[in-house]
PDB file of C-alpha atoms in Angstrom:
ATOM      1  CA  SER A   1       0.000   0.000   0.000  1.00  0.00           C
ATOM      2  CA  THR A   2       1.278   3.497  -0.789  1.00  0.00           C
ATOM      3  CA  VAL A   3      -0.398   5.053   2.223  1.00  0.00           C
ATOM      4  CA  GLU A   4       1.882   3.355   4.760  1.00  0.00           C
ATOM      5  CA  PRO A   5       5.128   4.909   3.437  1.00  0.00           C
ATOM      6  CA  PHE A   6       3.310   8.257   3.295  1.00  0.00           C
ATOM      7  CA  LEU A   7       2.214   7.968   6.936  1.00  0.00           C
ATOM      8  CA  GLU A   8       5.753   7.018   7.929  1.00  0.00           C
ATOM      9  CA  MET A   9       7.073  10.083   6.115  1.00  0.00           C
ATOM     10  CA  VAL A  10       4.552  12.269   7.960  1.00  0.00           C
ATOM     11  CA  CYS A  11       5.629  10.763  11.305  1.00  0.00           C
ATOM     12  CA  ARG A  12       9.294  11.405  10.600  1.00  0.00           C
ATOM     13  CA  THR A  13       8.587  14.922   9.358  1.00  0.00           C
ATOM     14  CA  LEU A  14       6.606  15.815  12.496  1.00  0.00           C
ATOM     15  CA  GLU A  15       9.229  14.316  14.779  1.00  0.00           C
ATOM     16  CA  GLY A  16      12.018  16.075  12.909  1.00  0.00           C
ATOM     17  CA  CYS A  17      10.193  19.376  12.942  1.00  0.00           C
ATOM     18  CA  VAL A  18       9.656  19.514  16.709  1.00  0.00           C
ATOM     19  CA  THR A  19      13.219  18.311  17.282  1.00  0.00           C
ATOM     20  CA  ALA A  20      14.724  20.908  14.952  1.00  0.00           C
ATOM     21  CA  TYR A  21      12.464  23.743  16.163  1.00  0.00           C
ATOM     22  CA  PRO A  22      11.709  23.271  19.871  1.00  0.00           C
ATOM     23  CA  VAL A  23      11.057  26.970  20.510  1.00  0.00           C
ATOM     24  CA  HIS A  24      10.096  28.619  17.198  1.00  0.00           C
ATOM     25  CA  PHE A  25       8.960  27.112  13.930  1.00  0.00           C
ATOM     26  CA  PRO A  26       9.992  28.678  10.637  1.00  0.00           C
ATOM     27  CA  GLN A  27       7.888  31.605   9.440  1.00  0.00           C
ATOM     28  CA  GLU A  28       4.496  30.453   8.194  1.00  0.00           C
ATOM     29  CA  MET A  29       5.240  31.495   4.624  1.00  0.00           C
ATOM     30  CA  SER A  30       8.474  29.494   4.428  1.00  0.00           C
ATOM     31  CA  ASP A  31       8.479  26.415   2.233  1.00  0.00           C
ATOM     32  CA  GLU A  32       9.293  24.203   5.214  1.00  0.00           C
ATOM     33  CA  ALA A  33       6.397  25.493   7.319  1.00  0.00           C
ATOM     34  CA  GLN A  34       3.981  25.242   4.392  1.00  0.00           C
ATOM     35  CA  PHE A  35       5.090  21.657   3.763  1.00  0.00           C
ATOM     36  CA  VAL A  36       4.574  20.577   7.377  1.00  0.00           C
ATOM     37  CA  LEU A  37       1.224  22.381   7.649  1.00  0.00           C
ATOM     38  CA  SER A  38       0.125  20.784   4.370  1.00  0.00           C
ATOM     39  CA  LEU A  39       0.965  17.323   5.690  1.00  0.00           C
ATOM     40  CA  CYS A  40      -1.057  18.025   8.836  1.00  0.00           C
ATOM     41  CA  GLY A  41      -3.959  19.213   6.670  1.00  0.00           C
ATOM     42  CA  ILE A  42      -3.811  16.045   4.559  1.00  0.00           C
ATOM     43  CA  ILE A  43      -3.927  13.885   7.707  1.00  0.00           C
ATOM     44  CA  THR A  44      -6.875  15.918   9.012  1.00  0.00           C
ATOM     45  CA  ASN A  45      -8.680  15.318   5.710  1.00  0.00           C
ATOM     46  CA  ILE A  46      -7.892  11.592   5.772  1.00  0.00           C
ATOM     47  CA  ALA A  47      -9.280  11.397   9.316  1.00  0.00           C
ATOM     48  CA  ALA A  48     -12.415  13.263   8.191  1.00  0.00           C
ATOM     49  CA  SER A  49     -13.626  10.258   6.185  1.00  0.00           C
ATOM     50  CA  ALA A  50     -14.999   7.118   7.805  1.00  0.00           C
ATOM     51  CA  THR A  51     -12.584   4.926   5.848  1.00  0.00           C
ATOM     52  CA  GLY A  52      -9.629   7.116   6.785  1.00  0.00           C
ATOM     53  CA  ARG A  53     -10.570   7.143  10.479  1.00  0.00           C
ATOM     54  CA  ASP A  54     -10.919   3.382  10.450  1.00  0.00           C
ATOM     55  CA  PHE A  55      -7.547   2.900   8.757  1.00  0.00           C
ATOM     56  CA  LEU A  56      -5.722   5.275  11.103  1.00  0.00           C
ATOM     57  CA  SER A  57      -7.338   3.593  14.115  1.00  0.00           C
ATOM     58  CA  SER A  58      -6.684   0.020  12.952  1.00  0.00           C
ATOM     59  CA  ALA A  59      -3.410  -0.139  11.025  1.00  0.00           C
ATOM     60  CA  SER A  60      -0.097  -0.114  12.862  1.00  0.00           C
ATOM     61  CA  SER A  61       1.144   2.701  10.611  1.00  0.00           C
ATOM     62  CA  GLY A  62      -1.983   4.687  11.512  1.00  0.00           C
ATOM     63  CA  ASN A  63      -1.388   4.068  15.210  1.00  0.00           C
ATOM     64  CA  ARG A  64       2.208   5.262  14.862  1.00  0.00           C
ATOM     65  CA  LEU A  65       0.890   8.398  13.194  1.00  0.00           C
ATOM     66  CA  ILE A  66      -1.603   9.012  16.015  1.00  0.00           C
ATOM     67  CA  ASP A  67       1.271   8.625  18.497  1.00  0.00           C
ATOM     68  CA  ALA A  68       3.318  11.147  16.503  1.00  0.00           C
ATOM     69  CA  LEU A  69       0.373  13.576  16.431  1.00  0.00           C
ATOM     70  CA  ILE A  70      -0.033  13.338  20.206  1.00  0.00           C
ATOM     71  CA  GLN A  71       3.706  13.782  20.766  1.00  0.00           C
ATOM     72  CA  THR A  72       3.812  16.737  18.393  1.00  0.00           C
ATOM     73  CA  LEU A  73       0.781  18.286  20.074  1.00  0.00           C
ATOM     74  CA  SER A  74       2.554  18.197  23.425  1.00  0.00           C
ATOM     75  CA  SER A  75       5.728  19.842  22.124  1.00  0.00           C
ATOM     76  CA  THR A  76       4.537  22.326  19.511  1.00  0.00           C
ATOM     77  CA  PRO A  77       5.942  25.845  20.005  1.00  0.00           C
ATOM     78  CA  ARG A  78       3.533  28.676  20.787  1.00  0.00           C
ATOM     79  CA  ASP A  79       4.341  30.800  17.750  1.00  0.00           C
ATOM     80  CA  LYS A  80       1.894  31.418  14.879  1.00  0.00           C
ATOM     81  CA  THR A  81       2.963  28.425  12.794  1.00  0.00           C
ATOM     82  CA  GLY A  82       2.928  26.221  15.895  1.00  0.00           C
ATOM     83  CA  LYS A  83      -0.633  27.290  16.678  1.00  0.00           C
ATOM     84  CA  GLN A  84      -1.734  26.500  13.117  1.00  0.00           C
ATOM     85  CA  MET A  85      -0.108  23.088  13.395  1.00  0.00           C
ATOM     86  CA  LYS A  86      -1.678  22.457  16.803  1.00  0.00           C
ATOM     87  CA  ASN A  87      -5.085  23.401  15.409  1.00  0.00           C
ATOM     88  CA  LEU A  88      -4.767  20.951  12.500  1.00  0.00           C
ATOM     89  CA  ILE A  89      -3.594  18.175  14.827  1.00  0.00           C
ATOM     90  CA  LEU A  90      -6.508  18.789  17.210  1.00  0.00           C
ATOM     91  CA  MET A  91      -8.943  18.591  14.283  1.00  0.00           C
ATOM     92  CA  ALA A  92      -7.341  15.325  13.132  1.00  0.00           C
ATOM     93  CA  LEU A  93      -7.526  13.823  16.637  1.00  0.00           C
ATOM     94  CA  TYR A  94     -11.148  14.929  16.952  1.00  0.00           C
ATOM     95  CA  ASN A  95     -11.939  13.228  13.636  1.00  0.00           C
ATOM     96  CA  ILE A  96     -10.164  10.071  14.826  1.00  0.00           C
ATOM     97  CA  SER A  97     -12.133  10.129  18.097  1.00  0.00           C
ATOM     98  CA  ILE A  98     -15.400   9.822  16.141  1.00  0.00           C
ATOM     99  CA  ASN A  99     -14.436   6.222  15.309  1.00  0.00           C
ATOM    100  CA  GLN A 100     -14.948   3.682  18.131  1.00  0.00           C
ATOM    101  CA  LYS A 101     -11.490   2.165  17.613  1.00  0.00           C
ATOM    102  CA  GLY A 102     -10.007   5.641  17.424  1.00  0.00           C
ATOM    103  CA  LEU A 103     -11.767   6.697  20.613  1.00  0.00           C
ATOM    104  CA  LYS A 104     -10.434   3.624  22.416  1.00  0.00           C
ATOM    105  CA  TYR A 105      -6.924   4.196  21.091  1.00  0.00           C
ATOM    106  CA  LEU A 106      -6.936   7.838  22.190  1.00  0.00           C
ATOM    107  CA  SER A 107      -8.409   6.898  25.572  1.00  0.00           C
ATOM    108  CA  ASP A 108      -5.672   4.324  26.102  1.00  0.00           C
ATOM    109  CA  LYS A 109      -3.026   6.943  25.241  1.00  0.00           C
ATOM    110  CA  LYS A 110      -4.047   9.143  28.188  1.00  0.00           C
ATOM    111  CA  ILE A 111      -4.331  12.256  26.038  1.00  0.00           C
ATOM    112  CA  LEU A 112      -6.327  14.283  28.571  1.00  0.00           C
ATOM    113  CA  PRO A 113      -3.357  15.675  30.534  1.00  0.00           C
ATOM    114  CA  ILE A 114      -1.997  17.133  27.288  1.00  0.00           C
ATOM    115  CA  VAL A 115      -5.417  18.513  26.401  1.00  0.00           C
ATOM    116  CA  GLY A 116      -5.795  19.981  29.907  1.00  0.00           C
ATOM    117  CA  TRP A 117      -2.427  21.678  29.552  1.00  0.00           C
ATOM    118  CA  ILE A 118      -3.475  23.170  26.211  1.00  0.00           C
ATOM    119  CA  LEU A 119      -6.697  24.519  27.732  1.00  0.00           C
ATOM    120  CA  GLN A 120      -4.766  26.108  30.555  1.00  0.00           C
ATOM    121  CA  ASP A 121      -1.979  27.511  28.398  1.00  0.00           C
ATOM    122  CA  GLU A 122      -3.611  28.476  25.110  1.00  0.00           C
ATOM    123  CA  GLN A 123      -5.297  31.771  24.317  1.00  0.00           C
ATOM    124  CA  GLU A 124      -5.967  31.356  20.600  1.00  0.00           C
ATOM    125  CA  ALA A 125      -9.762  30.910  20.267  1.00  0.00           C
ATOM    126  CA  ASP A 126      -9.599  28.367  17.417  1.00  0.00           C
ATOM    127  CA  VAL A 127      -7.172  26.156  19.305  1.00  0.00           C
ATOM    128  CA  VAL A 128      -9.278  26.305  22.478  1.00  0.00           C
ATOM    129  CA  LEU A 129     -12.439  25.492  20.508  1.00  0.00           C
ATOM    130  CA  ASN A 130     -10.865  22.472  18.807  1.00  0.00           C
ATOM    131  CA  THR A 131      -9.427  21.315  22.132  1.00  0.00           C
ATOM    132  CA  LEU A 132     -12.883  21.485  23.720  1.00  0.00           C
ATOM    133  CA  ARG A 133     -14.391  19.591  20.760  1.00  0.00           C
ATOM    134  CA  LEU A 134     -11.850  16.827  21.331  1.00  0.00           C
ATOM    135  CA  VAL A 135     -12.566  16.736  25.075  1.00  0.00           C
ATOM    136  CA  GLN A 136     -16.303  16.554  24.423  1.00  0.00           C
ATOM    137  CA  SER A 137     -15.836  13.704  21.970  1.00  0.00           C
ATOM    138  CA  LEU A 138     -13.647  11.816  24.438  1.00  0.00           C
ATOM    139  CA  ILE A 139     -15.948  12.143  27.449  1.00  0.00           C
ATOM    140  CA  MET A 140     -19.375  11.851  25.818  1.00  0.00           C
ATOM    141  CA  GLU A 141     -18.970   8.170  24.993  1.00  0.00           C
ATOM    142  CA  PRO A 142     -20.889   6.139  27.605  1.00  0.00           C
ATOM    143  CA  GLN A 143     -18.555   3.159  27.229  1.00  0.00           C
ATOM    144  CA  SER A 144     -15.603   5.141  28.556  1.00  0.00           C
ATOM    145  CA  PRO A 145     -16.433   6.295  32.110  1.00  0.00           C
ATOM    146  CA  THR A 146     -12.764   6.242  33.128  1.00  0.00           C
ATOM    147  CA  ILE A 147     -11.888   8.948  30.628  1.00  0.00           C
ATOM    148  CA  THR A 148     -14.673  11.121  32.040  1.00  0.00           C
ATOM    149  CA  LEU A 149     -13.081  10.781  35.480  1.00  0.00           C
ATOM    150  CA  GLU A 150      -9.670  11.570  33.987  1.00  0.00           C
ATOM    151  CA  ALA A 151     -11.149  14.689  32.376  1.00  0.00           C
ATOM    152  CA  LEU A 152     -12.567  15.832  35.689  1.00  0.00           C
ATOM    153  CA  GLU A 153      -9.198  15.243  37.352  1.00  0.00           C
ATOM    154  CA  ALA A 154      -7.369  17.133  34.588  1.00  0.00           C
ATOM    155  CA  VAL A 155      -9.736  20.095  34.886  1.00  0.00           C
ATOM    156  CA  SER A 156      -9.586  20.035  38.686  1.00  0.00           C
ATOM    157  CA  HIS A 157      -5.798  19.775  38.575  1.00  0.00           C
ATOM    158  CA  ASP A 158      -5.550  22.644  36.091  1.00  0.00           C
ATOM    159  CA  SER A 159      -7.924  24.878  38.017  1.00  0.00           C
ATOM    160  CA  ALA A 160      -5.951  24.251  41.198  1.00  0.00           C
ATOM    161  CA  TYR A 161      -2.940  25.818  39.505  1.00  0.00           C
ATOM    162  CA  THR A 162      -4.860  28.822  38.213  1.00  0.00           C
ATOM    163  CA  SER A 163      -6.432  29.697  41.569  1.00  0.00           C
TER     164      SER A 163
END
């Protein structure tokens, strides 16, 4: 399949990007930034279809990509390009969470502490909105009561630091 080498390339690109630019990404109009943002947009679009969500949630290459998205989300710089990237990743993870296998995979990855940190730290309205959409998708599933408790703990923990 040609999709697996593509997903591997996306994983390596994301990992390389956050390693090379831990504080500031290249300017949003640079070729490098446009390339990385385009890859994130493609993944978001793949995850927007039922077939794409199922593949990403089921295939080992899809699971590696989800892991890379989560890792990138937790280490994305706060500059403009980083916020655009974070927004695309949050939309992709939300799309993945719509699938039952995807929801289980994300729940098993303990993503809520990262999401709680984003809610506490982020001020960009689009990023906050997409973070809240992901949280809602994660906690609204009746088959996952433990993630609801984790969400409550993450919010309680975050609000303890802001008080």
